[in-house]
Structure formats: C-alpha cells, structure tokens
Amino acid sequence: MSGAMLSVIIAVVGVGGTLASAVVTQVLAHRAELRRLKEERGIRLAEQQATADRHKIDQLQNCYVQLNAHDRHYRDVMLAFAYTLKSGSVEAETVEVNDARRAQRDTRAEAQLVASDEVLKLESRVNDRLTTAYRYLMKAAVESDSPARRARLNQVIDLLDSIIPQQGHIRELMRFEVGTTKTLPDWYSPEEAPATHNTQP
C-alpha cells in the first residue's frame, strides 16, 4: 500500500471518527437534556401536588374551625337560655338561639362536602343531641312555669352537658386530620361517644 493511499485511509478514519464523536456527543447531550426536562417536570408536578394538598388541608382546617366554633356556640347559647328560663326570667328571647342554630346548620352543610366520614359520623351524634335539646328548649320556652317545665329544662341542661366529652373527641380527630398532632391521644375513643338520642320529651 502506497503512502498516499495510507494517508487517505488515515484521513477518512480521522474524519469519520470526528463525525462519529460529534454525533455521539450530540446524542448524549440530547439525552441529558431530556433527563433534565423530565426532572424539572417531576419537580413542578410535585410542587403542584404539594400546593393542592396544602390547599385541601387549609380548606379542611377552616371548615373544622368553623364547625367546632359553631357547635360550641350553639350549645353555649342554648345552655344560657335554659338557665335563664329556669331562673324564671320573662325577658328571655329565642333570637340568639335561632341565630346560632342557623349558623351551625350552614356550617354543617359545608362540612358535609369537605369533612371526613369519621368526623361527620361523630359530629352527627353531637348534632342529634343539639337538635333534641333545641326541640325540648323551644317547648319549655312557651310553657308556663311549672314542675314539668323545670324538669324539661333540667333535661335540656343534662343533654347539653353530655355533649362536652364528645366534642373533645371530635376536636382531637380534627386536629389529627389537619396535621396539628401526629397521633390521637390515648384517651381518644369514638366508641365511647353518646349514642343517637331520640327520646321524646
């Protein structure tokens, strides 16, 4: 083989190697870019999911704050009204009780779309007792003072007092669900919740 031919072969191999190197470099760069874009997309999706999760938690927390506050306010207003009637006051009015009832009902309607099944189950027991207490209280409000009326008011007071422990259980479950606490307390036991109250006065 002549020197000229060898030079041509070497030149062809050199050019081929250079071209192949450029192609390989381009392929590797393209793969690296695809990997980078995939990683960025994964990060974006994770951030979007985290934002959506945070929004859900915020919505749930706001719902639970309102539900807890309105249940307690409704109970407290009825209790104060029952004691006022029991003391024989003729100036007691049902306006505040009815306002508290409306606010609690509206909050429950929102909670039924947002709250967990477990919270709704426990809160429904409390609501059942609040509803029963309201019914007893409104009957007592239009009755004249008598031993029967005082007995009905005592029944309302006992019923409203019996709600307090269950409200504590619901509050702890709410705190757990929104991440305020990492575990439920040892004393948490929804099975100890009061049963549905359907007794007629």
JSON list of N, CA and C in Angstrom, two decimals, residues 100-179:
[
{"chain": "A", "resi": 100, "resn": "ALA", "atom": "N", "xyz": [-77.83, 31.23, 66.31]},
{"chain": "A", "resi": 100, "resn": "ALA", "atom": "CA", "xyz": [-76.76, 30.24, 66.49]},
{"chain": "A", "resi": 100, "resn": "ALA", "atom": "C", "xyz": [-77.11, 28.94, 65.78]},
{"chain": "A", "resi": 101, "resn": "ARG", "atom": "N", "xyz": [-78.37, 28.57, 65.81]},
{"chain": "A", "resi": 101, "resn": "ARG", "atom": "CA", "xyz": [-78.82, 27.36, 65.13]},
{"chain": "A", "resi": 101, "resn": "ARG", "atom": "C", "xyz": [-78.62, 27.47, 63.62]},
{"chain": "A", "resi": 102, "resn": "ARG", "atom": "N", "xyz": [-78.97, 28.63, 63.06]},
{"chain": "A", "resi": 102, "resn": "ARG", "atom": "CA", "xyz": [-78.82, 28.84, 61.61]},
{"chain": "A", "resi": 102, "resn": "ARG", "atom": "C", "xyz": [-77.35, 28.79, 61.20]},
{"chain": "A", "resi": 103, "resn": "ALA", "atom": "N", "xyz": [-76.49, 29.45, 61.99]},
{"chain": "A", "resi": 103, "resn": "ALA", "atom": "CA", "xyz": [-75.05, 29.46, 61.67]},
{"chain": "A", "resi": 103, "resn": "ALA", "atom": "C", "xyz": [-74.48, 28.05, 61.75]},
{"chain": "A", "resi": 104, "resn": "GLN", "atom": "N", "xyz": [-74.90, 27.30, 62.76]},
{"chain": "A", "resi": 104, "resn": "GLN", "atom": "CA", "xyz": [-74.40, 25.93, 62.91]},
{"chain": "A", "resi": 104, "resn": "GLN", "atom": "C", "xyz": [-74.89, 25.05, 61.76]},
{"chain": "A", "resi": 105, "resn": "ARG", "atom": "N", "xyz": [-76.13, 25.24, 61.35]},
{"chain": "A", "resi": 105, "resn": "ARG", "atom": "CA", "xyz": [-76.69, 24.45, 60.24]},
{"chain": "A", "resi": 105, "resn": "ARG", "atom": "C", "xyz": [-75.95, 24.74, 58.93]},
{"chain": "A", "resi": 106, "resn": "ASP", "atom": "N", "xyz": [-75.65, 26.02, 58.68]},
{"chain": "A", "resi": 106, "resn": "ASP", "atom": "CA", "xyz": [-74.93, 26.40, 57.46]},
{"chain": "A", "resi": 106, "resn": "ASP", "atom": "C", "xyz": [-73.51, 25.82, 57.45]},
{"chain": "A", "resi": 107, "resn": "THR", "atom": "N", "xyz": [-72.87, 25.85, 58.61]},
{"chain": "A", "resi": 107, "resn": "THR", "atom": "CA", "xyz": [-71.52, 25.30, 58.72]},
{"chain": "A", "resi": 107, "resn": "THR", "atom": "C", "xyz": [-71.52, 23.80, 58.50]},
{"chain": "A", "resi": 108, "resn": "ARG", "atom": "N", "xyz": [-72.53, 23.12, 59.04]},
{"chain": "A", "resi": 108, "resn": "ARG", "atom": "CA", "xyz": [-72.64, 21.67, 58.84]},
{"chain": "A", "resi": 108, "resn": "ARG", "atom": "C", "xyz": [-72.84, 21.34, 57.37]},
{"chain": "A", "resi": 109, "resn": "ALA", "atom": "N", "xyz": [-73.61, 22.17, 56.67]},
{"chain": "A", "resi": 109, "resn": "ALA", "atom": "CA", "xyz": [-73.83, 21.92, 55.24]},
{"chain": "A", "resi": 109, "resn": "ALA", "atom": "C", "xyz": [-72.52, 21.95, 54.47]},
{"chain": "A", "resi": 110, "resn": "GLU", "atom": "N", "xyz": [-71.64, 22.90, 54.80]},
{"chain": "A", "resi": 110, "resn": "GLU", "atom": "CA", "xyz": [-70.33, 22.97, 54.15]},
{"chain": "A", "resi": 110, "resn": "GLU", "atom": "C", "xyz": [-69.48, 21.77, 54.56]},
{"chain": "A", "resi": 111, "resn": "ALA", "atom": "N", "xyz": [-69.52, 21.42, 55.84]},
{"chain": "A", "resi": 111, "resn": "ALA", "atom": "CA", "xyz": [-68.71, 20.31, 56.35]},
{"chain": "A", "resi": 111, "resn": "ALA", "atom": "C", "xyz": [-69.07, 19.00, 55.67]},
{"chain": "A", "resi": 112, "resn": "GLN", "atom": "N", "xyz": [-70.33, 18.83, 55.31]},
{"chain": "A", "resi": 112, "resn": "GLN", "atom": "CA", "xyz": [-70.75, 17.59, 54.68]},
{"chain": "A", "resi": 112, "resn": "GLN", "atom": "C", "xyz": [-70.10, 17.40, 53.30]},
{"chain": "A", "resi": 113, "resn": "LEU", "atom": "N", "xyz": [-69.56, 18.47, 52.74]},
{"chain": "A", "resi": 113, "resn": "LEU", "atom": "CA", "xyz": [-68.86, 18.37, 51.46]},
{"chain": "A", "resi": 113, "resn": "LEU", "atom": "C", "xyz": [-67.35, 18.25, 51.61]},
{"chain": "A", "resi": 114, "resn": "VAL", "atom": "N", "xyz": [-66.84, 18.55, 52.80]},
{"chain": "A", "resi": 114, "resn": "VAL", "atom": "CA", "xyz": [-65.39, 18.65, 52.99]},
{"chain": "A", "resi": 114, "resn": "VAL", "atom": "C", "xyz": [-64.86, 17.67, 54.04]},
{"chain": "A", "resi": 115, "resn": "ALA", "atom": "N", "xyz": [-65.59, 17.52, 55.14]},
{"chain": "A", "resi": 115, "resn": "ALA", "atom": "CA", "xyz": [-65.10, 16.75, 56.28]},
{"chain": "A", "resi": 115, "resn": "ALA", "atom": "C", "xyz": [-64.99, 15.27, 55.98]},
{"chain": "A", "resi": 116, "resn": "SER", "atom": "N", "xyz": [-64.16, 14.59, 56.75]},
{"chain": "A", "resi": 116, "resn": "SER", "atom": "CA", "xyz": [-64.00, 13.14, 56.60]},
{"chain": "A", "resi": 116, "resn": "SER", "atom": "C", "xyz": [-65.26, 12.44, 57.11]},
{"chain": "A", "resi": 117, "resn": "ASP", "atom": "N", "xyz": [-65.44, 11.21, 56.65]},
{"chain": "A", "resi": 117, "resn": "ASP", "atom": "CA", "xyz": [-66.59, 10.42, 57.09]},
{"chain": "A", "resi": 117, "resn": "ASP", "atom": "C", "xyz": [-66.58, 10.22, 58.60]},
{"chain": "A", "resi": 118, "resn": "GLU", "atom": "N", "xyz": [-65.39, 10.02, 59.16]},
{"chain": "A", "resi": 118, "resn": "GLU", "atom": "CA", "xyz": [-65.29, 9.76, 60.60]},
{"chain": "A", "resi": 118, "resn": "GLU", "atom": "C", "xyz": [-65.70, 11.00, 61.40]},
{"chain": "A", "resi": 119, "resn": "VAL", "atom": "N", "xyz": [-65.23, 12.17, 60.99]},
{"chain": "A", "resi": 119, "resn": "VAL", "atom": "CA", "xyz": [-65.62, 13.41, 61.68]},
{"chain": "A", "resi": 119, "resn": "VAL", "atom": "C", "xyz": [-67.13, 13.62, 61.55]},
{"chain": "A", "resi": 120, "resn": "LEU", "atom": "N", "xyz": [-67.66, 13.42, 60.35]},
{"chain": "A", "resi": 120, "resn": "LEU", "atom": "CA", "xyz": [-69.11, 13.60, 60.15]},
{"chain": "A", "resi": 120, "resn": "LEU", "atom": "C", "xyz": [-69.92, 12.64, 61.01]},
{"chain": "A", "resi": 121, "resn": "LYS", "atom": "N", "xyz": [-69.42, 11.42, 61.13]},
{"chain": "A", "resi": 121, "resn": "LYS", "atom": "CA", "xyz": [-70.13, 10.43, 61.95]},
{"chain": "A", "resi": 121, "resn": "LYS", "atom": "C", "xyz": [-70.19, 10.87, 63.41]},
{"chain": "A", "resi": 122, "resn": "LEU", "atom": "N", "xyz": [-69.06, 11.31, 63.94]},
{"chain": "A", "resi": 122, "resn": "LEU", "atom": "CA", "xyz": [-69.03, 11.74, 65.34]},
{"chain": "A", "resi": 122, "resn": "LEU", "atom": "C", "xyz": [-69.81, 13.04, 65.54]},
{"chain": "A", "resi": 123, "resn": "GLU", "atom": "N", "xyz": [-69.65, 13.96, 64.61]},
{"chain": "A", "resi": 123, "resn": "GLU", "atom": "CA", "xyz": [-70.32, 15.25, 64.75]},
{"chain": "A", "resi": 123, "resn": "GLU", "atom": "C", "xyz": [-71.83, 15.10, 64.59]},
{"chain": "A", "resi": 124, "resn": "SER", "atom": "N", "xyz": [-72.27, 14.12, 63.83]},
{"chain": "A", "resi": 124, "resn": "SER", "atom": "CA", "xyz": [-73.71, 13.89, 63.67]},
{"chain": "A", "resi": 124, "resn": "SER", "atom": "C", "xyz": [-74.36, 13.49, 64.99]},
{"chain": "A", "resi": 125, "resn": "ARG", "atom": "N", "xyz": [-73.61, 12.77, 65.81]},
{"chain": "A", "resi": 125, "resn": "ARG", "atom": "CA", "xyz": [-74.14, 12.41, 67.14]},
{"chain": "A", "resi": 125, "resn": "ARG", "atom": "C", "xyz": [-74.32, 13.66, 67.99]},
{"chain": "A", "resi": 126, "resn": "VAL", "atom": "N", "xyz": [-73.34, 14.54, 67.93]},
{"chain": "A", "resi": 126, "resn": "VAL", "atom": "CA", "xyz": [-73.46, 15.80, 68.67]},
{"chain": "A", "resi": 126, "resn": "VAL", "atom": "C", "xyz": [-74.62, 16.61, 68.12]},
{"chain": "A", "resi": 127, "resn": "ASN", "atom": "N", "xyz": [-74.71, 16.69, 66.80]},
{"chain": "A", "resi": 127, "resn": "ASN", "atom": "CA", "xyz": [-75.80, 17.46, 66.20]},
{"chain": "A", "resi": 127, "resn": "ASN", "atom": "C", "xyz": [-77.16, 16.89, 66.57]},
{"chain": "A", "resi": 128, "resn": "ASP", "atom": "N", "xyz": [-77.26, 15.57, 66.65]},
{"chain": "A", "resi": 128, "resn": "ASP", "atom": "CA", "xyz": [-78.51, 14.95, 67.05]},
{"chain": "A", "resi": 128, "resn": "ASP", "atom": "C", "xyz": [-78.92, 15.42, 68.44]},
{"chain": "A", "resi": 129, "resn": "ARG", "atom": "N", "xyz": [-77.97, 15.49, 69.34]},
{"chain": "A", "resi": 129, "resn": "ARG", "atom": "CA", "xyz": [-78.27, 15.94, 70.70]},
{"chain": "A", "resi": 129, "resn": "ARG", "atom": "C", "xyz": [-78.58, 17.44, 70.74]},
{"chain": "A", "resi": 130, "resn": "LEU", "atom": "N", "xyz": [-77.88, 18.20, 69.95]},
{"chain": "A", "resi": 130, "resn": "LEU", "atom": "CA", "xyz": [-78.20, 19.63, 69.88]},
{"chain": "A", "resi": 130, "resn": "LEU", "atom": "C", "xyz": [-79.62, 19.85, 69.36]},
{"chain": "A", "resi": 131, "resn": "THR", "atom": "N", "xyz": [-79.99, 19.09, 68.34]},
{"chain": "A", "resi": 131, "resn": "THR", "atom": "CA", "xyz": [-81.33, 19.21, 67.76]},
{"chain": "A", "resi": 131, "resn": "THR", "atom": "C", "xyz": [-82.40, 18.82, 68.77]},
{"chain": "A", "resi": 132, "resn": "THR", "atom": "N", "xyz": [-82.15, 17.73, 69.50]},
{"chain": "A", "resi": 132, "resn": "THR", "atom": "CA", "xyz": [-83.10, 17.30, 70.52]},
{"chain": "A", "resi": 132, "resn": "THR", "atom": "C", "xyz": [-83.21, 18.34, 71.62]},
{"chain": "A", "resi": 133, "resn": "ALA", "atom": "N", "xyz": [-82.06, 18.87, 72.05]},
{"chain": "A", "resi": 133, "resn": "ALA", "atom": "CA", "xyz": [-82.07, 19.91, 73.09]},
{"chain": "A", "resi": 133, "resn": "ALA", "atom": "C", "xyz": [-82.84, 21.14, 72.62]},
{"chain": "A", "resi": 134, "resn": "TYR", "atom": "N", "xyz": [-82.65, 21.51, 71.36]},
{"chain": "A", "resi": 134, "resn": "TYR", "atom": "CA", "xyz": [-83.37, 22.66, 70.81]},
{"chain": "A", "resi": 134, "resn": "TYR", "atom": "C", "xyz": [-84.88, 22.42, 70.85]},
{"chain": "A", "resi": 135, "resn": "ARG", "atom": "N", "xyz": [-85.29, 21.23, 70.46]},
{"chain": "A", "resi": 135, "resn": "ARG", "atom": "CA", "xyz": [-86.72, 20.91, 70.46]},
{"chain": "A", "resi": 135, "resn": "ARG", "atom": "C", "xyz": [-87.30, 20.99, 71.88]},
{"chain": "A", "resi": 136, "resn": "TYR", "atom": "N", "xyz": [-86.60, 20.41, 72.86]},
{"chain": "A", "resi": 136, "resn": "TYR", "atom": "CA", "xyz": [-87.05, 20.47, 74.26]},
{"chain": "A", "resi": 136, "resn": "TYR", "atom": "C", "xyz": [-87.11, 21.93, 74.73]},
{"chain": "A", "resi": 137, "resn": "LEU", "atom": "N", "xyz": [-86.06, 22.68, 74.37]},
{"chain": "A", "resi": 137, "resn": "LEU", "atom": "CA", "xyz": [-85.94, 24.06, 74.85]},
{"chain": "A", "resi": 137, "resn": "LEU", "atom": "C", "xyz": [-87.07, 24.93, 74.29]},
{"chain": "A", "resi": 138, "resn": "MET", "atom": "N", "xyz": [-87.39, 24.76, 73.02]},
{"chain": "A", "resi": 138, "resn": "MET", "atom": "CA", "xyz": [-88.45, 25.57, 72.43]},
{"chain": "A", "resi": 138, "resn": "MET", "atom": "C", "xyz": [-89.82, 25.23, 73.03]},
{"chain": "A", "resi": 139, "resn": "LYS", "atom": "N", "xyz": [-90.02, 23.97, 73.40]},
{"chain": "A", "resi": 139, "resn": "LYS", "atom": "CA", "xyz": [-91.27, 23.61, 74.08]},
{"chain": "A", "resi": 139, "resn": "LYS", "atom": "C", "xyz": [-91.31, 24.26, 75.45]},
{"chain": "A", "resi": 140, "resn": "ALA", "atom": "N", "xyz": [-90.21, 24.22, 76.17]},
{"chain": "A", "resi": 140, "resn": "ALA", "atom": "CA", "xyz": [-90.16, 24.82, 77.51]},
{"chain": "A", "resi": 140, "resn": "ALA", "atom": "C", "xyz": [-90.35, 26.33, 77.44]},
{"chain": "A", "resi": 141, "resn": "ALA", "atom": "N", "xyz": [-89.87, 26.95, 76.36]},
{"chain": "A", "resi": 141, "resn": "ALA", "atom": "CA", "xyz": [-89.93, 28.41, 76.25]},
{"chain": "A", "resi": 141, "resn": "ALA", "atom": "C", "xyz": [-91.36, 28.93, 76.18]},
{"chain": "A", "resi": 142, "resn": "VAL", "atom": "N", "xyz": [-92.28, 28.12, 75.66]},
{"chain": "A", "resi": 142, "resn": "VAL", "atom": "CA", "xyz": [-93.67, 28.59, 75.51]},
{"chain": "A", "resi": 142, "resn": "VAL", "atom": "C", "xyz": [-94.57, 28.06, 76.62]},
{"chain": "A", "resi": 143, "resn": "GLU", "atom": "N", "xyz": [-94.02, 27.24, 77.50]},
{"chain": "A", "resi": 143, "resn": "GLU", "atom": "CA", "xyz": [-94.81, 26.72, 78.62]},
{"chain": "A", "resi": 143, "resn": "GLU", "atom": "C", "xyz": [-94.80, 27.70, 79.78]},
{"chain": "A", "resi": 144, "resn": "SER", "atom": "N", "xyz": [-95.84, 27.67, 80.57]},
{"chain": "A", "resi": 144, "resn": "SER", "atom": "CA", "xyz": [-95.85, 28.46, 81.80]},
{"chain": "A", "resi": 144, "resn": "SER", "atom": "C", "xyz": [-94.99, 27.74, 82.84]},
{"chain": "A", "resi": 145, "resn": "ASP", "atom": "N", "xyz": [-94.51, 28.50, 83.81]},
{"chain": "A", "resi": 145, "resn": "ASP", "atom": "CA", "xyz": [-93.64, 27.93, 84.83]},
{"chain": "A", "resi": 145, "resn": "ASP", "atom": "C", "xyz": [-94.38, 26.84, 85.59]},
{"chain": "A", "resi": 146, "resn": "SER", "atom": "N", "xyz": [-93.76, 25.68, 85.68]},
{"chain": "A", "resi": 146, "resn": "SER", "atom": "CA", "xyz": [-94.37, 24.54, 86.36]},
{"chain": "A", "resi": 146, "resn": "SER", "atom": "C", "xyz": [-93.28, 23.52, 86.65]},
{"chain": "A", "resi": 147, "resn": "PRO", "atom": "N", "xyz": [-93.56, 22.55, 87.51]},
{"chain": "A", "resi": 147, "resn": "PRO", "atom": "CA", "xyz": [-92.57, 21.50, 87.75]},
{"chain": "A", "resi": 147, "resn": "PRO", "atom": "C", "xyz": [-92.22, 20.75, 86.45]},
{"chain": "A", "resi": 148, "resn": "ALA", "atom": "N", "xyz": [-93.21, 20.57, 85.58]},
{"chain": "A", "resi": 148, "resn": "ALA", "atom": "CA", "xyz": [-92.94, 19.87, 84.31]},
{"chain": "A", "resi": 148, "resn": "ALA", "atom": "C", "xyz": [-91.98, 20.68, 83.44]},
{"chain": "A", "resi": 149, "resn": "ARG", "atom": "N", "xyz": [-92.18, 21.99, 83.41]},
{"chain": "A", "resi": 149, "resn": "ARG", "atom": "CA", "xyz": [-91.29, 22.85, 82.62]},
{"chain": "A", "resi": 149, "resn": "ARG", "atom": "C", "xyz": [-89.87, 22.83, 83.19]},
{"chain": "A", "resi": 150, "resn": "ARG", "atom": "N", "xyz": [-89.76, 22.92, 84.52]},
{"chain": "A", "resi": 150, "resn": "ARG", "atom": "CA", "xyz": [-88.44, 22.89, 85.14]},
{"chain": "A", "resi": 150, "resn": "ARG", "atom": "C", "xyz": [-87.75, 21.54, 84.89]},
{"chain": "A", "resi": 151, "resn": "ALA", "atom": "N", "xyz": [-88.53, 20.47, 84.90]},
{"chain": "A", "resi": 151, "resn": "ALA", "atom": "CA", "xyz": [-87.97, 19.14, 84.61]},
{"chain": "A", "resi": 151, "resn": "ALA", "atom": "C", "xyz": [-87.47, 19.09, 83.17]},
{"chain": "A", "resi": 152, "resn": "ARG", "atom": "N", "xyz": [-88.22, 19.69, 82.25]},
{"chain": "A", "resi": 152, "resn": "ARG", "atom": "CA", "xyz": [-87.81, 19.71, 80.85]},
{"chain": "A", "resi": 152, "resn": "ARG", "atom": "C", "xyz": [-86.51, 20.51, 80.69]},
{"chain": "A", "resi": 153, "resn": "LEU", "atom": "N", "xyz": [-86.42, 21.65, 81.39]},
{"chain": "A", "resi": 153, "resn": "LEU", "atom": "CA", "xyz": [-85.21, 22.48, 81.32]},
{"chain": "A", "resi": 153, "resn": "LEU", "atom": "C", "xyz": [-84.01, 21.73, 81.91]},
{"chain": "A", "resi": 154, "resn": "ASN", "atom": "N", "xyz": [-84.22, 20.99, 82.99]},
{"chain": "A", "resi": 154, "resn": "ASN", "atom": "CA", "xyz": [-83.14, 20.17, 83.56]},
{"chain": "A", "resi": 154, "resn": "ASN", "atom": "C", "xyz": [-82.69, 19.11, 82.55]},
{"chain": "A", "resi": 155, "resn": "GLN", "atom": "N", "xyz": [-83.64, 18.57, 81.82]},
{"chain": "A", "resi": 155, "resn": "GLN", "atom": "CA", "xyz": [-83.32, 17.58, 80.79]},
{"chain": "A", "resi": 155, "resn": "GLN", "atom": "C", "xyz": [-82.46, 18.21, 79.69]},
{"chain": "A", "resi": 156, "resn": "VAL", "atom": "N", "xyz": [-82.81, 19.43, 79.30]},
{"chain": "A", "resi": 156, "resn": "VAL", "atom": "CA", "xyz": [-82.03, 20.16, 78.28]},
{"chain": "A", "resi": 156, "resn": "VAL", "atom": "C", "xyz": [-80.60, 20.39, 78.78]},
{"chain": "A", "resi": 157, "resn": "ILE", "atom": "N", "xyz": [-80.49, 20.85, 80.02]},
{"chain": "A", "resi": 157, "resn": "ILE", "atom": "CA", "xyz": [-79.16, 21.14, 80.59]},
{"chain": "A", "resi": 157, "resn": "ILE", "atom": "C", "xyz": [-78.32, 19.87, 80.64]},
{"chain": "A", "resi": 158, "resn": "ASP", "atom": "N", "xyz": [-78.92, 18.76, 81.11]},
{"chain": "A", "resi": 158, "resn": "ASP", "atom": "CA", "xyz": [-78.18, 17.49, 81.16]},
{"chain": "A", "resi": 158, "resn": "ASP", "atom": "C", "xyz": [-77.75, 17.04, 79.76]},
{"chain": "A", "resi": 159, "resn": "LEU", "atom": "N", "xyz": [-78.64, 17.20, 78.81]},
{"chain": "A", "resi": 159, "resn": "LEU", "atom": "CA", "xyz": [-78.34, 16.81, 77.42]},
{"chain": "A", "resi": 159, "resn": "LEU", "atom": "C", "xyz": [-77.19, 17.63, 76.86]},
{"chain": "A", "resi": 160, "resn": "LEU", "atom": "N", "xyz": [-77.22, 18.94, 77.09]},
{"chain": "A", "resi": 160, "resn": "LEU", "atom": "CA", "xyz": [-76.16, 19.81, 76.59]},
{"chain": "A", "resi": 160, "resn": "LEU", "atom": "C", "xyz": [-74.83, 19.54, 77.29]},
{"chain": "A", "resi": 161, "resn": "ASP", "atom": "N", "xyz": [-74.89, 19.23, 78.59]},
{"chain": "A", "resi": 161, "resn": "ASP", "atom": "CA", "xyz": [-73.65, 18.89, 79.30]},
{"chain": "A", "resi": 161, "resn": "ASP", "atom": "C", "xyz": [-73.05, 17.59, 78.79]},
{"chain": "A", "resi": 162, "resn": "SER", "atom": "N", "xyz": [-73.91, 16.66, 78.38]},
{"chain": "A", "resi": 162, "resn": "SER", "atom": "CA", "xyz": [-73.41, 15.35, 77.92]},
{"chain": "A", "resi": 162, "resn": "SER", "atom": "C", "xyz": [-72.66, 15.44, 76.60]},
{"chain": "A", "resi": 163, "resn": "ILE", "atom": "N", "xyz": [-72.79, 16.55, 75.91]},
{"chain": "A", "resi": 163, "resn": "ILE", "atom": "CA", "xyz": [-72.14, 16.73, 74.60]},
{"chain": "A", "resi": 163, "resn": "ILE", "atom": "C", "xyz": [-70.64, 17.05, 74.75]},
{"chain": "A", "resi": 164, "resn": "ILE", "atom": "N", "xyz": [-70.27, 17.65, 75.87]},
{"chain": "A", "resi": 164, "resn": "ILE", "atom": "CA", "xyz": [-68.91, 18.16, 76.04]},
{"chain": "A", "resi": 164, "resn": "ILE", "atom": "C", "xyz": [-67.83, 17.10, 75.78]},
{"chain": "A", "resi": 165, "resn": "PRO", "atom": "N", "xyz": [-67.91, 15.91, 76.39]},
{"chain": "A", "resi": 165, "resn": "PRO", "atom": "CA", "xyz": [-66.85, 14.92, 76.12]},
{"chain": "A", "resi": 165, "resn": "PRO", "atom": "C", "xyz": [-66.75, 14.55, 74.64]},
{"chain": "A", "resi": 166, "resn": "GLN", "atom": "N", "xyz": [-67.90, 14.39, 73.98]},
{"chain": "A", "resi": 166, "resn": "GLN", "atom": "CA", "xyz": [-67.86, 14.01, 72.57]},
{"chain": "A", "resi": 166, "resn": "GLN", "atom": "C", "xyz": [-67.25, 15.11, 71.72]},
{"chain": "A", "resi": 167, "resn": "GLN", "atom": "N", "xyz": [-67.51, 16.36, 72.08]},
{"chain": "A", "resi": 167, "resn": "GLN", "atom": "CA", "xyz": [-66.88, 17.46, 71.34]},
{"chain": "A", "resi": 167, "resn": "GLN", "atom": "C", "xyz": [-65.36, 17.40, 71.48]},
{"chain": "A", "resi": 168, "resn": "GLY", "atom": "N", "xyz": [-64.89, 16.95, 72.63]},
{"chain": "A", "resi": 168, "resn": "GLY", "atom": "CA", "xyz": [-63.44, 16.78, 72.82]},
{"chain": "A", "resi": 168, "resn": "GLY", "atom": "C", "xyz": [-62.87, 15.73, 71.90]},
{"chain": "A", "resi": 169, "resn": "HIS", "atom": "N", "xyz": [-63.58, 14.62, 71.72]},
{"chain": "A", "resi": 169, "resn": "HIS", "atom": "CA", "xyz": [-63.13, 13.56, 70.81]},
{"chain": "A", "resi": 169, "resn": "HIS", "atom": "C", "xyz": [-63.10, 14.08, 69.37]},
{"chain": "A", "resi": 170, "resn": "ILE", "atom": "N", "xyz": [-64.14, 14.79, 68.98]},
{"chain": "A", "resi": 170, "resn": "ILE", "atom": "CA", "xyz": [-64.20, 15.32, 67.61]},
{"chain": "A", "resi": 170, "resn": "ILE", "atom": "C", "xyz": [-63.06, 16.30, 67.37]},
{"chain": "A", "resi": 171, "resn": "ARG", "atom": "N", "xyz": [-62.81, 17.16, 68.34]},
{"chain": "A", "resi": 171, "resn": "ARG", "atom": "CA", "xyz": [-61.74, 18.15, 68.20]},
{"chain": "A", "resi": 171, "resn": "ARG", "atom": "C", "xyz": [-60.39, 17.47, 68.00]},
{"chain": "A", "resi": 172, "resn": "GLU", "atom": "N", "xyz": [-60.12, 16.42, 68.77]},
{"chain": "A", "resi": 172, "resn": "GLU", "atom": "CA", "xyz": [-58.84, 15.71, 68.63]},
{"chain": "A", "resi": 172, "resn": "GLU", "atom": "C", "xyz": [-58.72, 15.05, 67.26]},
{"chain": "A", "resi": 173, "resn": "LEU", "atom": "N", "xyz": [-59.82, 14.49, 66.76]},
{"chain": "A", "resi": 173, "resn": "LEU", "atom": "CA", "xyz": [-59.79, 13.87, 65.43]},
{"chain": "A", "resi": 173, "resn": "LEU", "atom": "C", "xyz": [-59.56, 14.94, 64.36]},
{"chain": "A", "resi": 174, "resn": "MET", "atom": "N", "xyz": [-60.19, 16.08, 64.51]},
{"chain": "A", "resi": 174, "resn": "MET", "atom": "CA", "xyz": [-59.98, 17.19, 63.57]},
{"chain": "A", "resi": 174, "resn": "MET", "atom": "C", "xyz": [-58.51, 17.63, 63.57]},
{"chain": "A", "resi": 175, "resn": "ARG", "atom": "N", "xyz": [-57.95, 17.79, 64.76]},
{"chain": "A", "resi": 175, "resn": "ARG", "atom": "CA", "xyz": [-56.54, 18.22, 64.88]},
{"chain": "A", "resi": 175, "resn": "ARG", "atom": "C", "xyz": [-55.61, 17.20, 64.21]},
{"chain": "A", "resi": 176, "resn": "PHE", "atom": "N", "xyz": [-55.92, 15.93, 64.38]},
{"chain": "A", "resi": 176, "resn": "PHE", "atom": "CA", "xyz": [-55.11, 14.87, 63.76]},
{"chain": "A", "resi": 176, "resn": "PHE", "atom": "C", "xyz": [-55.22, 14.94, 62.24]},
{"chain": "A", "resi": 177, "resn": "GLU", "atom": "N", "xyz": [-56.41, 15.14, 61.73]},
{"chain": "A", "resi": 177, "resn": "GLU", "atom": "CA", "xyz": [-56.62, 15.14, 60.28]},
{"chain": "A", "resi": 177, "resn": "GLU", "atom": "C", "xyz": [-55.96, 16.32, 59.58]},
{"chain": "A", "resi": 178, "resn": "VAL", "atom": "N", "xyz": [-55.86, 17.46, 60.25]},
{"chain": "A", "resi": 178, "resn": "VAL", "atom": "CA", "xyz": [-55.22, 18.62, 59.60]},
{"chain": "A", "resi": 178, "resn": "VAL", "atom": "C", "xyz": [-53.73, 18.69, 59.92]},
{"chain": "A", "resi": 179, "resn": "GLY", "atom": "N", "xyz": [-53.22, 17.69, 60.66]},
{"chain": "A", "resi": 179, "resn": "GLY", "atom": "CA", "xyz": [-51.78, 17.62, 60.91]},
{"chain": "A", "resi": 179, "resn": "GLY", "atom": "C", "xyz": [-51.29, 18.43, 62.09]}
]
